[in-house]
Structure formats: C-alpha cells, structure tokens
Coordinates of C-alpha atoms in Angstrom, one line a residue:
Chain A
M1 CA -3.2 7.5 -15.2
K2 CA -1.0 5.0 -17.0
M3 CA -1.0 1.3 -17.7
A4 CA 2.2 -0.2 -19.2
I5 CA 3.8 -3.5 -20.0
Q6 CA 7.6 -3.6 -19.6
Q7 CA 10.4 -6.1 -20.3
G8 CA 12.1 -7.5 -17.2
G9 CA 11.9 -6.7 -13.5
L10 CA 10.6 -3.4 -12.4
D11 CA 11.8 -0.6 -10.1
M12 CA 9.1 0.7 -7.7
A13 CA 10.6 4.2 -7.5
A14 CA 10.8 4.6 -11.3
V15 CA 7.2 3.4 -11.7
T16 CA 5.8 5.7 -9.1
A17 CA 7.9 8.9 -9.8
S18 CA 5.1 10.4 -11.8
L19 CA 2.7 10.3 -8.8
Q20 CA 3.1 13.8 -7.5
D21 CA 0.1 16.2 -6.7
D22 CA 0.3 18.9 -3.9
R23 CA -3.2 18.2 -2.9
C24 CA -2.4 14.5 -2.0
G25 CA -1.6 13.4 1.6
A26 CA -1.3 9.8 0.8
A27 CA 0.4 7.4 -1.6
V28 CA -0.1 3.6 -1.5
V29 CA 2.3 1.4 -3.5
F30 CA 1.9 -2.3 -4.1
E31 CA 4.8 -4.3 -5.4
G32 CA 4.3 -8.0 -6.5
R33 CA 7.5 -9.9 -6.3
V34 CA 8.5 -13.3 -7.6
R35 CA 8.6 -15.6 -4.5
N36 CA 10.4 -18.7 -4.0
H37 CA 7.4 -20.9 -3.3
N38 CA 3.9 -21.5 -4.7
E39 CA 1.3 -23.9 -3.4
G40 CA 3.9 -25.9 -1.6
R41 CA 6.4 -26.2 -4.4
D42 CA 9.9 -24.5 -4.6
V43 CA 10.0 -22.0 -7.4
T44 CA 13.3 -21.0 -9.0
G45 CA 12.0 -18.2 -11.3
L46 CA 9.4 -17.6 -13.8
E47 CA 8.3 -16.1 -17.2
Y48 CA 5.5 -13.7 -17.7
E49 CA 3.8 -13.6 -21.1
A50 CA 1.2 -11.0 -22.0
H51 CA -1.1 -10.1 -24.9
E52 CA 0.2 -6.6 -24.7
P53 CA -2.4 -4.5 -26.7
L54 CA -5.3 -6.1 -24.7
A55 CA -3.4 -6.2 -21.3
V56 CA -2.8 -2.3 -21.8
S57 CA -6.3 -1.6 -22.7
E58 CA -7.8 -3.7 -20.0
G59 CA -5.5 -2.2 -17.5
E60 CA -6.6 1.2 -18.5
V61 CA -10.2 0.1 -17.9
V62 CA -9.3 -1.1 -14.4
L63 CA -7.6 2.2 -13.6
A64 CA -10.6 4.2 -14.8
E65 CA -12.9 2.1 -12.8
A66 CA -10.9 2.8 -9.6
A67 CA -10.9 6.5 -10.4
R68 CA -14.7 6.3 -10.8
R69 CA -15.2 4.5 -7.4
W70 CA -12.8 6.3 -5.2
P71 CA -11.8 10.1 -5.1
I72 CA -8.1 9.4 -6.1
R73 CA -6.0 11.9 -7.9
D74 CA -3.8 9.6 -10.0
A75 CA -2.9 5.9 -10.4
V76 CA -0.4 4.0 -12.3
C77 CA 0.4 0.2 -13.0
V78 CA 3.1 -1.4 -14.8
H79 CA 3.4 -5.2 -15.3
A80 CA 6.7 -7.0 -16.3
V81 CA 7.0 -9.6 -19.0
G82 CA 9.8 -12.0 -19.8
T83 CA 12.1 -14.0 -17.5
L84 CA 12.2 -12.9 -13.8
E85 CA 14.4 -14.2 -11.0
I86 CA 13.3 -14.8 -7.4
G87 CA 12.8 -11.4 -5.6
A88 CA 12.3 -9.6 -8.9
V89 CA 9.4 -7.1 -9.1
A90 CA 6.7 -8.3 -11.4
V91 CA 4.0 -5.7 -11.0
V92 CA 3.8 -2.3 -9.4
V93 CA 0.5 -0.4 -8.6
G94 CA 0.7 3.2 -7.3
V95 CA -2.2 5.4 -6.2
I96 CA -2.3 8.9 -4.7
G97 CA -5.2 10.6 -3.0
D98 CA -6.0 13.4 -0.5
H99 CA -6.5 10.8 2.2
R100 CA -5.3 7.3 2.8
G101 CA -8.6 5.5 2.9
E102 CA -9.2 6.0 -0.7
A103 CA -5.6 5.3 -1.7
F104 CA -5.4 1.9 0.2
E105 CA -8.8 0.8 -1.2
A106 CA -8.2 1.7 -4.8
A107 CA -4.7 0.1 -4.7
R108 CA -6.1 -3.1 -3.5
F109 CA -9.0 -3.0 -6.0
I110 CA -6.5 -2.3 -8.9
I111 CA -4.1 -5.1 -8.1
D112 CA -7.0 -7.6 -7.5
E113 CA -8.6 -6.7 -10.8
I114 CA -5.2 -6.6 -12.8
K115 CA -4.4 -10.1 -11.5
A116 CA -7.9 -11.5 -12.5
R117 CA -8.6 -9.7 -15.8
L118 CA -5.5 -8.9 -17.8
P119 CA -4.2 -11.4 -20.4
I120 CA -1.0 -12.1 -18.7
W121 CA 0.3 -15.5 -18.0
K122 CA 2.8 -17.0 -15.6
R123 CA 5.0 -20.0 -16.1
E124 CA 6.8 -21.2 -13.1
H125 CA 10.0 -23.1 -13.0
Y126 CA 10.3 -25.5 -10.1
V127 CA 13.1 -27.3 -8.3
D128 CA 11.4 -30.7 -8.6
G129 CA 9.9 -30.9 -12.0
P130 CA 9.1 -29.3 -15.4
A131 CA 7.9 -25.8 -15.7
E132 CA 4.1 -25.2 -15.6
W133 CA 1.7 -22.4 -16.6
V134 CA 0.0 -21.3 -13.4
N135 CA -3.9 -21.7 -13.3
C136 CA -4.0 -24.3 -16.0
Q137 CA -5.6 -27.4 -14.8
R138 CA -3.3 -29.9 -16.4
P139 CA 0.6 -29.8 -16.3
V140 CA 2.2 -28.6 -19.4
I141 CA 4.3 -31.3 -21.1
D142 CA 7.8 -29.7 -21.4
Chain B
M1 CA -16.4 -22.4 -45.6
H2 CA -14.4 -19.4 -44.5
S3 CA -10.8 -18.7 -43.3
I4 CA -10.3 -18.0 -39.6
Q5 CA -6.9 -17.0 -38.3
V6 CA -6.4 -18.6 -34.9
R7 CA -3.7 -17.7 -32.4
F8 CA -2.7 -19.5 -29.3
F9 CA -1.2 -17.9 -26.2
A10 CA 0.8 -19.3 -23.3
A11 CA -0.5 -22.7 -22.2
F12 CA -2.6 -22.9 -25.3
R13 CA 0.4 -22.6 -27.5
E14 CA 2.1 -25.4 -25.7
F15 CA -1.0 -27.6 -25.7
A16 CA -1.4 -26.9 -29.5
G17 CA 2.4 -27.2 -30.3
T18 CA 2.0 -24.0 -32.4
D19 CA 1.2 -20.3 -31.8
A20 CA -1.1 -19.9 -34.9
V21 CA -3.1 -21.8 -37.5
L22 CA -5.2 -20.8 -40.4
L23 CA -8.5 -22.8 -40.4
E24 CA -10.7 -23.4 -43.3
T25 CA -13.9 -24.1 -41.5
D26 CA -17.6 -23.7 -41.4
A27 CA -17.5 -22.7 -37.7
E28 CA -20.1 -20.1 -36.9
T29 CA -19.0 -19.1 -33.3
V30 CA -15.7 -18.9 -31.3
D31 CA -16.8 -22.1 -29.7
D32 CA -17.0 -23.8 -33.0
V33 CA -13.6 -22.7 -33.8
F34 CA -12.2 -24.1 -30.6
E35 CA -13.9 -27.4 -31.4
A36 CA -12.3 -27.3 -34.8
C37 CA -8.9 -26.9 -33.1
L38 CA -9.6 -29.7 -30.7
Q39 CA -9.9 -32.1 -33.7
Q40 CA -6.6 -30.9 -35.1
F41 CA -4.6 -30.7 -31.8
P42 CA -5.1 -33.8 -29.8
R43 CA -3.4 -32.4 -26.7
L44 CA -5.4 -29.1 -26.7
F45 CA -8.1 -28.7 -24.0
R46 CA -10.0 -25.8 -22.5
P47 CA -9.2 -25.0 -18.9
E48 CA -11.9 -23.3 -16.9
A49 CA -11.8 -19.5 -17.0
S50 CA -10.2 -19.5 -20.4
L51 CA -10.8 -16.2 -22.4
V52 CA -11.2 -15.3 -26.1
A53 CA -10.8 -12.3 -28.2
V54 CA -11.9 -11.6 -31.7
N55 CA -10.0 -9.1 -33.9
E56 CA -8.0 -7.7 -30.8
K57 CA -11.2 -7.1 -28.7
M58 CA -12.4 -9.4 -25.8
A59 CA -15.2 -11.6 -26.9
D60 CA -17.4 -14.5 -25.8
W61 CA -17.4 -18.1 -26.7
S62 CA -20.7 -17.5 -28.5
T63 CA -19.4 -14.6 -30.6
A64 CA -20.0 -15.1 -34.3
V65 CA -17.1 -15.4 -36.5
R66 CA -16.8 -14.3 -40.1
N67 CA -14.4 -14.9 -43.1
G68 CA -11.1 -13.2 -42.3
D69 CA -11.6 -12.9 -38.5
E70 CA -8.7 -13.5 -36.1
V71 CA -9.6 -15.4 -33.1
L72 CA -7.3 -15.4 -30.0
F73 CA -7.4 -18.2 -27.4
F74 CA -6.3 -17.0 -23.9
P75 CA -5.7 -19.6 -21.1
P76 CA -6.7 -18.6 -17.6
V77 CA -4.8 -15.5 -16.6
A78 CA -2.3 -15.2 -13.8
G79 CA -0.9 -11.7 -13.7
G80 CA 0.9 -10.2 -10.7
Chain C
M1 CA 11.2 -4.8 12.3
K2 CA 12.4 -1.3 12.7
M3 CA 10.8 2.0 13.9
A4 CA 12.7 5.2 13.6
I5 CA 12.4 9.0 13.8
Q6 CA 14.3 11.0 11.2
Q7 CA 15.0 14.6 10.7
G8 CA 13.5 16.2 7.5
G9 CA 11.6 14.7 4.6
L10 CA 11.9 10.9 3.9
D11 CA 12.8 8.9 0.8
M12 CA 10.5 5.9 0.3
A13 CA 13.0 3.8 -1.5
A14 CA 15.7 4.2 1.2
V15 CA 13.1 3.4 4.0
T16 CA 12.0 0.2 2.3
A17 CA 15.3 -1.1 1.1
S18 CA 15.7 -3.5 4.0
L19 CA 12.4 -5.2 3.1
Q20 CA 13.8 -8.2 1.2
D21 CA 12.7 -11.8 1.7
D22 CA 12.6 -14.5 -1.0
R23 CA 9.5 -16.0 0.5
C24 CA 7.6 -12.8 0.0
G25 CA 5.3 -12.2 -3.0
A26 CA 3.9 -8.9 -1.8
A27 CA 5.1 -5.5 -0.5
V28 CA 2.7 -2.7 0.4
V29 CA 4.3 0.8 1.1
F30 CA 2.3 3.8 2.5
E31 CA 3.7 7.2 2.2
G32 CA 2.2 10.1 3.9
R33 CA 2.9 13.4 2.3
V34 CA 2.4 17.1 3.4
R35 CA -0.7 18.2 1.4
N36 CA -1.4 21.7 0.6
H37 CA -4.8 21.8 2.4
N38 CA -6.3 20.6 5.6
E39 CA -9.9 21.0 6.7
G40 CA -10.6 23.6 4.2
R41 CA -7.5 25.8 4.8
D42 CA -4.6 26.3 2.5
V43 CA -1.5 25.0 4.0
T44 CA 2.1 26.2 3.2
G45 CA 4.1 23.8 5.2
L46 CA 4.5 22.3 8.6
E47 CA 6.6 21.1 11.4
Y48 CA 6.6 17.7 13.2
E49 CA 7.8 17.4 16.8
A50 CA 8.1 14.0 18.5
H51 CA 9.1 12.8 21.9
E52 CA 11.6 10.5 20.2
P53 CA 12.2 7.7 22.9
L54 CA 8.5 7.1 23.5
A55 CA 7.6 7.5 19.7
V56 CA 10.1 4.8 18.9
S57 CA 9.1 2.4 21.8
E58 CA 5.4 2.9 21.0
G59 CA 6.0 2.5 17.3
E60 CA 7.8 -0.8 18.0
V61 CA 4.8 -2.0 20.0
V62 CA 2.6 -1.2 16.9
L63 CA 4.8 -3.1 14.6
A64 CA 5.0 -6.1 17.0
E65 CA 1.1 -6.0 17.3
A66 CA 0.8 -6.1 13.4
A67 CA 3.2 -9.1 13.2
R68 CA 1.1 -10.9 15.8
R69 CA -2.2 -10.3 14.1
W70 CA -1.0 -11.1 10.4
P71 CA 1.4 -13.5 9.0
I72 CA 3.8 -10.8 7.6
R73 CA 7.5 -11.4 7.3
D74 CA 8.8 -7.9 8.0
A75 CA 7.6 -4.3 8.7
V76 CA 9.3 -0.9 9.0
C77 CA 8.1 2.6 9.9
V78 CA 10.0 5.9 9.7
H79 CA 8.4 9.2 10.8
A80 CA 9.9 12.6 10.0
V81 CA 10.5 15.5 12.4
G82 CA 11.3 19.1 11.8
T83 CA 10.2 21.5 9.0
L84 CA 8.6 20.0 5.9
E85 CA 7.5 21.5 2.6
I86 CA 4.4 20.7 0.7
G87 CA 4.9 17.3 -1.0
A88 CA 7.6 16.2 1.4
V89 CA 7.3 12.7 2.8
A90 CA 6.4 12.8 6.5
V91 CA 6.0 9.1 7.1
V92 CA 6.6 5.8 5.4
V93 CA 5.3 2.4 6.4
G94 CA 6.4 -0.7 4.6
V95 CA 5.2 -4.4 5.0
I96 CA 6.1 -7.5 3.1
G97 CA 4.4 -10.8 3.2
D98 CA 4.0 -14.0 1.2
H99 CA 0.5 -12.8 -0.1
R100 CA -1.0 -9.4 -0.6
G101 CA -3.9 -9.7 1.7
E102 CA -1.9 -9.7 4.9
A103 CA 0.5 -7.0 3.6
F104 CA -2.4 -4.6 2.8
E105 CA -4.1 -5.2 6.0
A106 CA -1.1 -4.9 8.2
A107 CA 0.2 -1.7 6.5
R108 CA -3.2 -0.1 7.0
F109 CA -3.3 -1.1 10.6
I110 CA 0.2 0.2 11.3
I111 CA -0.3 3.7 9.7
D112 CA -3.7 4.0 11.6
E113 CA -2.1 3.1 14.9
I114 CA 1.0 5.2 14.4
K115 CA -1.1 8.3 13.6
A116 CA -3.3 7.6 16.7
R117 CA -0.8 6.6 19.4
L118 CA 2.7 7.9 18.8
P119 CA 3.7 11.2 20.7
I120 CA 4.1 13.2 17.5
W121 CA 2.6 16.6 16.9
K122 CA 2.0 18.5 13.8
R123 CA 2.0 22.3 13.5
E124 CA 0.6 23.6 10.3
H125 CA 1.5 27.0 8.7
Y126 CA -1.5 28.6 6.7
V127 CA -1.9 31.1 4.0
D128 CA -4.6 33.0 5.9
G129 CA -3.4 33.1 9.6
P130 CA -1.1 32.0 12.3
A131 CA 0.4 28.4 12.5
E132 CA -1.7 26.0 14.7
W133 CA -1.1 22.7 16.4
V134 CA -3.3 20.1 14.7
N135 CA -5.9 18.4 17.0
C136 CA -5.8 20.9 19.8
Q137 CA -9.1 22.5 20.4
R138 CA -8.2 26.1 20.7
P139 CA -5.9 27.9 18.3
V140 CA -2.4 28.5 19.6
I141 CA -1.7 32.1 20.1
D142 CA 1.4 32.8 18.0
Chain D
M1 CA 5.7 18.8 49.7
H2 CA 7.8 17.3 47.0
S3 CA 9.6 18.2 43.8
I4 CA 8.1 17.3 40.4
Q5 CA 9.9 18.1 37.2
V6 CA 7.2 18.8 34.6
R7 CA 7.8 19.0 30.8
F8 CA 5.5 20.5 28.2
F9 CA 5.4 19.3 24.6
A10 CA 4.2 20.9 21.4
A11 CA 0.9 22.9 22.0
F12 CA 1.4 22.5 25.9
R13 CA 4.7 24.2 25.5
E14 CA 3.1 27.2 23.8
F15 CA 0.2 27.4 26.1
A16 CA 2.5 27.4 29.1
G17 CA 5.1 29.6 27.4
T18 CA 7.8 27.3 28.7
D19 CA 9.0 23.7 28.0
A20 CA 9.6 22.8 31.7
V21 CA 9.0 23.8 35.3
L22 CA 10.1 22.4 38.5
L23 CA 7.2 22.3 40.9
E24 CA 7.3 22.3 44.7
T25 CA 3.8 20.7 45.3
D26 CA 1.8 18.3 47.4
A27 CA 0.2 16.8 44.3
E28 CA -0.4 13.1 44.7
T29 CA -1.4 12.2 41.1
V30 CA -0.6 13.4 37.5
D31 CA -4.0 15.0 37.5
D32 CA -3.0 17.1 40.6
V33 CA 0.2 18.2 38.9
F34 CA -1.7 19.4 35.9
E35 CA -4.0 21.3 38.2
A36 CA -1.0 22.9 39.9
C37 CA 0.2 23.9 36.4
L38 CA -3.1 25.4 35.5
Q39 CA -2.7 27.7 38.6
Q40 CA 0.8 28.8 37.4
F41 CA 0.1 29.2 33.6
P42 CA -3.2 31.0 33.0
R43 CA -3.2 30.2 29.2
L44 CA -2.7 26.4 29.8
F45 CA -5.6 24.1 29.3
R46 CA -6.2 20.4 28.6
P47 CA -7.5 19.4 25.2
E48 CA -9.4 16.1 25.0
A49 CA -7.2 13.1 24.2
S50 CA -4.1 14.6 25.9
L51 CA -1.6 12.0 27.1
V52 CA 0.9 11.8 30.0
A53 CA 4.0 9.9 30.8
V54 CA 5.9 9.6 34.0
N55 CA 9.7 9.0 34.0
E56 CA 9.7 8.2 30.3
K57 CA 6.8 5.7 30.5
M58 CA 3.2 6.3 29.3
A59 CA 1.0 6.7 32.3
D60 CA -2.5 7.8 33.3
W61 CA -3.9 10.9 34.7
S62 CA -4.5 9.0 37.9
T63 CA -0.9 7.7 38.2
A64 CA 0.6 8.6 41.5
V65 CA 3.7 10.8 41.7
R66 CA 6.6 10.9 44.1
N67 CA 9.3 13.2 44.9
G68 CA 11.9 13.4 42.1
D69 CA 9.5 12.2 39.4
E70 CA 9.4 13.6 35.9
V71 CA 5.9 14.2 34.5
L72 CA 5.5 14.8 30.7
F73 CA 2.3 16.4 29.3
F74 CA 1.6 15.5 25.6
P75 CA -1.2 17.3 23.7
P76 CA -3.4 15.2 21.4
V77 CA -1.2 13.4 18.8
A78 CA -1.2 14.0 15.1
G79 CA 1.4 11.8 13.4
G80 CA 1.5 11.0 9.8

C-alpha cells in the first residue's frame, strides 16, 4: 500500500500501474478532477496545498483502515499539490481485490476519508471574484 | 514564559499575513496559543473544523504546550 | 455513452480516454480481470464468447438505465471476447459525474447489470481438469 | 409443420455438439422448439437462468414461433 503527494496533475494509469495481483478479479479506480464549477460559481482553476508529512502519514492510516475492514489485496492513493487547470486530476485512489464488492466499498471509504482527514487545502480561482480557500467560512481577502 | 514556534497553513497563513511566528507566551495549551495569535493578528479567526498539530503530530486544542514546541494551525481540510 | 465488444484483453486508459467533461469532478473506473482462482479451483486462463449484437444492444440499455437513475455525464463499457490470460482485463466500466456519489453508484450498477444480463459466456481452464462453462450446472464434457 | 432455424451458444453448443440446426417441426413456442431439440440431442439440457432470443431480439420461453423464425438458445450468462 502506498500514499504519496505529488506536484502537478496526476496520471491515473501511472498511479495504478503497481496494482497487479493474479488473485484479483477486480480493480476500482477513483479519479478526482478539477471541475469548472463549485457551489454555483464558475471556477477557472485551483491550487492545492498540503502539509506533506502529515498528509502522507494520515493517508497511510486511512489505507491501513481500509485493508482491515475489507479483504482487499492492495490500495494506493496519490494526491496532487500545486496549481491545477480545469480537468486536471487532483487525486487518484486505486484498490484491487478478489471480488468487486470489497474493491468498490474500500475505494469509496478511502476517498471519503482522504477528503475529510488529510491536511490538504484547496484554493479556488473564480471567474467573478477573488480566489478563496474552500471550506473556510469567510472569504480570504486577496 | 516560554517560546512556541507557530506555523500557519493555507487560509490561516492568509488571515495572519505570515506563515510563522515565534511567540513568547505563558500559553499552557494549543487553545491558549491560538488566543495569543488572535491578539497579534487582527484578521485571524478560527473556522469550524480547524485542526492542530504539535511537533508534527496531530493534536487537540486542549493539548499542553511546552517551551520549544512547534504548533501547526490547519484550517478546515478540503482534499480531493 | 458507448457499449462495445472487443477481441482480446483491454486497456483501461484506452477505454476511458473519451470520458472528458469540464463539469465533472469525479471519474470511477471498474476493471474486471481474469483471476487465477474461482470457487476454490486454480484457473489458468479463460475464453469469453458473446452474442455481439445482443450484448451491445443490452449493454446500451444498461448504460441508459444508469443515466436515468443517476445524474452522470457520461459512461462507457467495453467487454472482451476471445482467449484471455491470468491478469488480463476482461471488462472495463467508466463513469464520470459532477460528484463522486453518483459516479460510484452508477459504476457499481452498470457492472452488476452487465454481468447479469448480457449474452456473454465464460469458459474457464483449470489446473486440475477439463475446461468448464461458468454458471452451467453440469460440467461440460470436453 | 414449419422450418425453424435454431442456434446454440457457448455451453449449449457443446451440449448439442453443433452450433445450429434447421428443424422441421410443429413447435408452437420457443419452449416447444427446445423440447424438439432435446429429442434430437441427448446430451442437451436446460440450466436454470438460460435465455432465449427470436430473430435477434430477446424473447421468452412462451414466445410463439412461425415458419422461418430463427431461435437462439443462450445458456446462463457470466460476463465480467
């Protein structure tokens, strides 16, 4: 199992290339992409910032939790940092298992926990106003 | 009085206007350290779900701090 | 949306390359691979046979049902036919949506229905005996 | 009597020992056609969840057949 932080947009195939195991009949891959809208506003791009050592260690905890809860064979997660364009891949989660049930459930668990627990922050750039850090209650003054 | 190294991340860095400050303070907990920062940085505030770490380990707002500790303030996360 | 049948093992990246939409924040890809065991027996490889016109039309029905039930933006499924080695990719399902909830749920629905409804048959080769068609109650006499 | 073209797929092909047969029969439904095949091919049987199609459209075992129809017998599916 592997958790990593990487500069710039990701490539799904490169991230999941290590997920090979002849016992496995199922691979589930989640790709989080920069979309051109969020909560009704047009987004032109964004930056991710991470506290890398804690993001990696907390990500490893999430992967280990998934492996304890489901009989998966391997799992990987890579999260991007830096400036990303619309359509760029910000995070990839890949899981392999003998059967699809565990692969789907573990992949969903991992991305939910990754988004909620890792010290990674997103600053969106908008068509109609200054950039804002997502999930902070007051707008950042640019 | 003791020295606490404070580091601000993401939105906190923008609220404070700096990424770090060395505090001379009698703060006993992480919460006290944040209160001292509020005094020093008038645009700083604490959004719900903010997180903290002490010496590179996730911690609580009630975690005790000692001379030489490094306290990291993390605004609400938004990965993925 | 696209359903296709293709000769030989598949490539996930090639299958999902068309799934691009700037409104989408989530892609979920399922890959079904030939595993080296099934119901306690060691498998050395297998063949898929399809009735291609009906497999394609029924697959298109499944994709359309998914698009009606979830607000996804696009979906694709390709199923392999012919002889496949252990580890080869037999089926790929890809779904994109604005948010991950609908992408996960629709991808799971599509692969479940594909496996249950399309006229596609699997003949497994075993270490310890003659090849058998999967899901038929009596062994095939080789 | 009418002519029905029958096609066997996958396991059915192996049970029957052939991929197709032209029946001269008085079968009125798909089910009757399969019964006629059972007479002709002693190793043929019908696993649960077998499917049928008539003239390239999915059909039922009770679907009526007419002279010139093509009936496809599909053993239980196992995609993915």
